[in-house]
């Protein structure tokens, strides 16, 4: 989920670049690399809210181990639009049984405060961590599907 303000476009893009770099260097990206998983790339689907984004808006900053796909853009909206796409994907009969889905948010793009940036970095690190991935992948607790 990416929000981009028309008044502070540059800051919003810096946040997205930072998150993409954080994901690229994470446990998930290193352990689920195309070479280890025998897939082409790790797919990253994103929806945008705010100023109009063109198709492929992140192509120039998408790391080489990720395959970035722009789902949709809404001029106005909240997280529900992105979560609707996420729910549809996870509910689809076409979704591989062993698919792992991570929801990230560019917290701090609307309210540029230090605590939002620290919160976003911590949440991104946790969601892409070894502990979180192994907890979900092991299916040791059938009632837990998220960290």
GROMACS .gro file of C-alpha atoms in nm:
model
  147
    1UNK     CA    1   0.000   0.000   0.000
    2UNK     CA    2   0.161   0.325  -0.113
    3UNK     CA    3   0.027   0.671  -0.042
    4UNK     CA    4   0.181   0.964  -0.224
    5UNK     CA    5   0.094   1.324  -0.150
    6UNK     CA    6   0.080   1.579  -0.430
    7UNK     CA    7   0.245   1.832  -0.197
    8UNK     CA    8   0.539   1.610  -0.098
    9UNK     CA    9   0.604   1.371  -0.384
   10UNK     CA   10   0.979   1.343  -0.321
   11UNK     CA   11   0.945   1.233   0.042
   12UNK     CA   12   0.690   0.964  -0.052
   13UNK     CA   13   0.921   0.819  -0.316
   14UNK     CA   14   1.214   0.821  -0.072
   15UNK     CA   15   1.006   0.609   0.166
   16UNK     CA   16   0.918   0.362  -0.109
   17UNK     CA   17   1.282   0.334  -0.217
   18UNK     CA   18   1.389   0.280   0.143
   19UNK     CA   19   1.131   0.004   0.191
   20UNK     CA   20   1.226  -0.168  -0.133
   21UNK     CA   21   1.591  -0.165  -0.027
   22UNK     CA   22   1.495  -0.298   0.316
   23UNK     CA   23   1.295  -0.581   0.158
   24UNK     CA   24   1.576  -0.657  -0.090
   25UNK     CA   25   1.822  -0.704   0.198
   26UNK     CA   26   1.581  -0.897   0.421
   27UNK     CA   27   1.577  -1.263   0.521
   28UNK     CA   28   1.276  -1.324   0.299
   29UNK     CA   29   1.449  -1.191  -0.012
   30UNK     CA   30   1.773  -1.373   0.060
   31UNK     CA   31   1.610  -1.708   0.143
   32UNK     CA   32   1.343  -1.689  -0.124
   33UNK     CA   33   1.578  -1.586  -0.399
   34UNK     CA   34   1.493  -1.708  -0.749
   35UNK     CA   35   1.795  -1.940  -0.746
   36UNK     CA   36   1.683  -2.113  -0.426
   37UNK     CA   37   1.312  -2.128  -0.508
   38UNK     CA   38   1.355  -2.213  -0.878
   39UNK     CA   39   1.124  -1.925  -0.972
   40UNK     CA   40   1.186  -1.623  -1.187
   41UNK     CA   41   1.162  -1.355  -0.915
   42UNK     CA   42   0.977  -1.268  -0.600
   43UNK     CA   43   0.658  -1.084  -0.696
   44UNK     CA   44   0.572  -0.756  -0.529
   45UNK     CA   45   0.223  -0.625  -0.598
   46UNK     CA   46   0.143  -0.270  -0.496
   47UNK     CA   47  -0.155  -0.040  -0.508
   48UNK     CA   48  -0.133   0.334  -0.483
   49UNK     CA   49  -0.342   0.612  -0.339
   50UNK     CA   50  -0.304   0.980  -0.405
   51UNK     CA   51  -0.158   1.152  -0.707
   52UNK     CA   52  -0.199   0.957  -1.027
   53UNK     CA   53   0.065   0.688  -1.069
   54UNK     CA   54   0.141   0.555  -1.411
   55UNK     CA   55   0.163   0.182  -1.481
   56UNK     CA   56   0.508   0.061  -1.385
   57UNK     CA   57   0.575   0.365  -1.166
   58UNK     CA   58   0.828   0.175  -0.956
   59UNK     CA   59   1.002  -0.010  -1.238
   60UNK     CA   60   1.308   0.217  -1.222
   61UNK     CA   61   1.359   0.155  -0.847
   62UNK     CA   62   1.238  -0.206  -0.822
   63UNK     CA   63   1.534  -0.419  -0.705
   64UNK     CA   64   1.655  -0.692  -0.944
   65UNK     CA   65   1.536  -0.975  -0.718
   66UNK     CA   66   1.179  -0.839  -0.713
   67UNK     CA   67   0.920  -0.830  -0.988
   68UNK     CA   68   0.706  -0.522  -0.916
   69UNK     CA   69   0.344  -0.507  -1.039
   70UNK     CA   70   0.119  -0.202  -1.005
   71UNK     CA   71  -0.234  -0.327  -0.926
   72UNK     CA   72  -0.438  -0.006  -0.918
   73UNK     CA   73  -0.439   0.362  -0.831
   74UNK     CA   74  -0.707   0.553  -0.645
   75UNK     CA   75  -0.707   0.931  -0.612
   76UNK     CA   76  -0.876   0.898  -0.273
   77UNK     CA   77  -0.888   0.599  -0.048
   78UNK     CA   78  -0.744   0.411   0.242
   79UNK     CA   79  -0.584   0.076   0.315
   80UNK     CA   80  -0.910  -0.110   0.248
   81UNK     CA   81  -0.856  -0.087  -0.128
   82UNK     CA   82  -0.521  -0.265  -0.101
   83UNK     CA   83  -0.652  -0.513   0.154
   84UNK     CA   84  -0.937  -0.601  -0.083
   85UNK     CA   85  -0.681  -0.700  -0.349
   86UNK     CA   86  -0.487  -0.895  -0.089
   87UNK     CA   87  -0.798  -1.082   0.024
   88UNK     CA   88  -0.893  -1.163  -0.335
   89UNK     CA   89  -0.546  -1.302  -0.403
   90UNK     CA   90  -0.540  -1.513  -0.086
   91UNK     CA   91  -0.895  -1.641  -0.148
   92UNK     CA   92  -0.831  -1.730  -0.510
   93UNK     CA   93  -0.826  -2.094  -0.608
   94UNK     CA   94  -0.530  -2.001  -0.830
   95UNK     CA   95  -0.314  -1.901  -0.534
   96UNK     CA   96  -0.045  -2.163  -0.471
   97UNK     CA   97  -0.106  -2.343  -0.142
   98UNK     CA   98   0.240  -2.256  -0.015
   99UNK     CA   99   0.227  -1.889  -0.118
  100UNK     CA  100   0.358  -1.644   0.139
  101UNK     CA  101   0.202  -1.300   0.139
  102UNK     CA  102   0.338  -0.997   0.322
  103UNK     CA  103   0.147  -0.671   0.355
  104UNK     CA  104   0.362  -0.358   0.381
  105UNK     CA  105   0.257   0.003   0.430
  106UNK     CA  106   0.460   0.317   0.365
  107UNK     CA  107   0.377   0.459   0.707
  108UNK     CA  108   0.497   0.816   0.737
  109UNK     CA  109   0.417   0.932   0.386
  110UNK     CA  110   0.106   1.117   0.505
  111UNK     CA  111   0.235   1.231   0.844
  112UNK     CA  112   0.608   1.290   0.821
  113UNK     CA  113   0.703   1.228   1.183
  114UNK     CA  114   1.010   1.053   1.322
  115UNK     CA  115   0.801   0.797   1.511
  116UNK     CA  116   0.619   0.696   1.190
  117UNK     CA  117   0.949   0.630   1.014
  118UNK     CA  118   1.079   0.421   1.304
  119UNK     CA  119   0.746   0.235   1.321
  120UNK     CA  120   0.752   0.162   0.945
  121UNK     CA  121   1.112   0.038   0.954
  122UNK     CA  122   1.036  -0.189   1.248
  123UNK     CA  123   0.721  -0.332   1.091
  124UNK     CA  124   0.895  -0.394   0.759
  125UNK     CA  125   1.186  -0.564   0.936
  126UNK     CA  126   0.950  -0.782   1.141
  127UNK     CA  127   0.732  -0.881   0.844
  128UNK     CA  128   1.035  -0.986   0.637
  129UNK     CA  129   1.227  -1.148   0.923
  130UNK     CA  130   1.339  -1.508   0.957
  131UNK     CA  131   1.132  -1.552   1.274
  132UNK     CA  132   0.808  -1.440   1.109
  133UNK     CA  133   0.865  -1.637   0.789
  134UNK     CA  134   0.951  -1.959   0.971
  135UNK     CA  135   0.656  -1.923   1.210
  136UNK     CA  136   0.414  -1.904   0.918
  137UNK     CA  137   0.594  -2.158   0.695
  138UNK     CA  138   0.614  -2.422   0.969
  139UNK     CA  139   0.237  -2.410   1.017
  140UNK     CA  140   0.307  -2.517   1.377
  141UNK     CA  141   0.005  -2.321   1.487
  142UNK     CA  142  -0.283  -2.372   1.242
  143UNK     CA  143  -0.459  -2.066   1.387
  144UNK     CA  144  -0.168  -1.835   1.305
  145UNK     CA  145  -0.130  -1.711   0.953
  146UNK     CA  146   0.044  -1.383   1.025
  147UNK     CA  147   0.302  -1.224   1.250
   0.00000   0.00000   0.00000
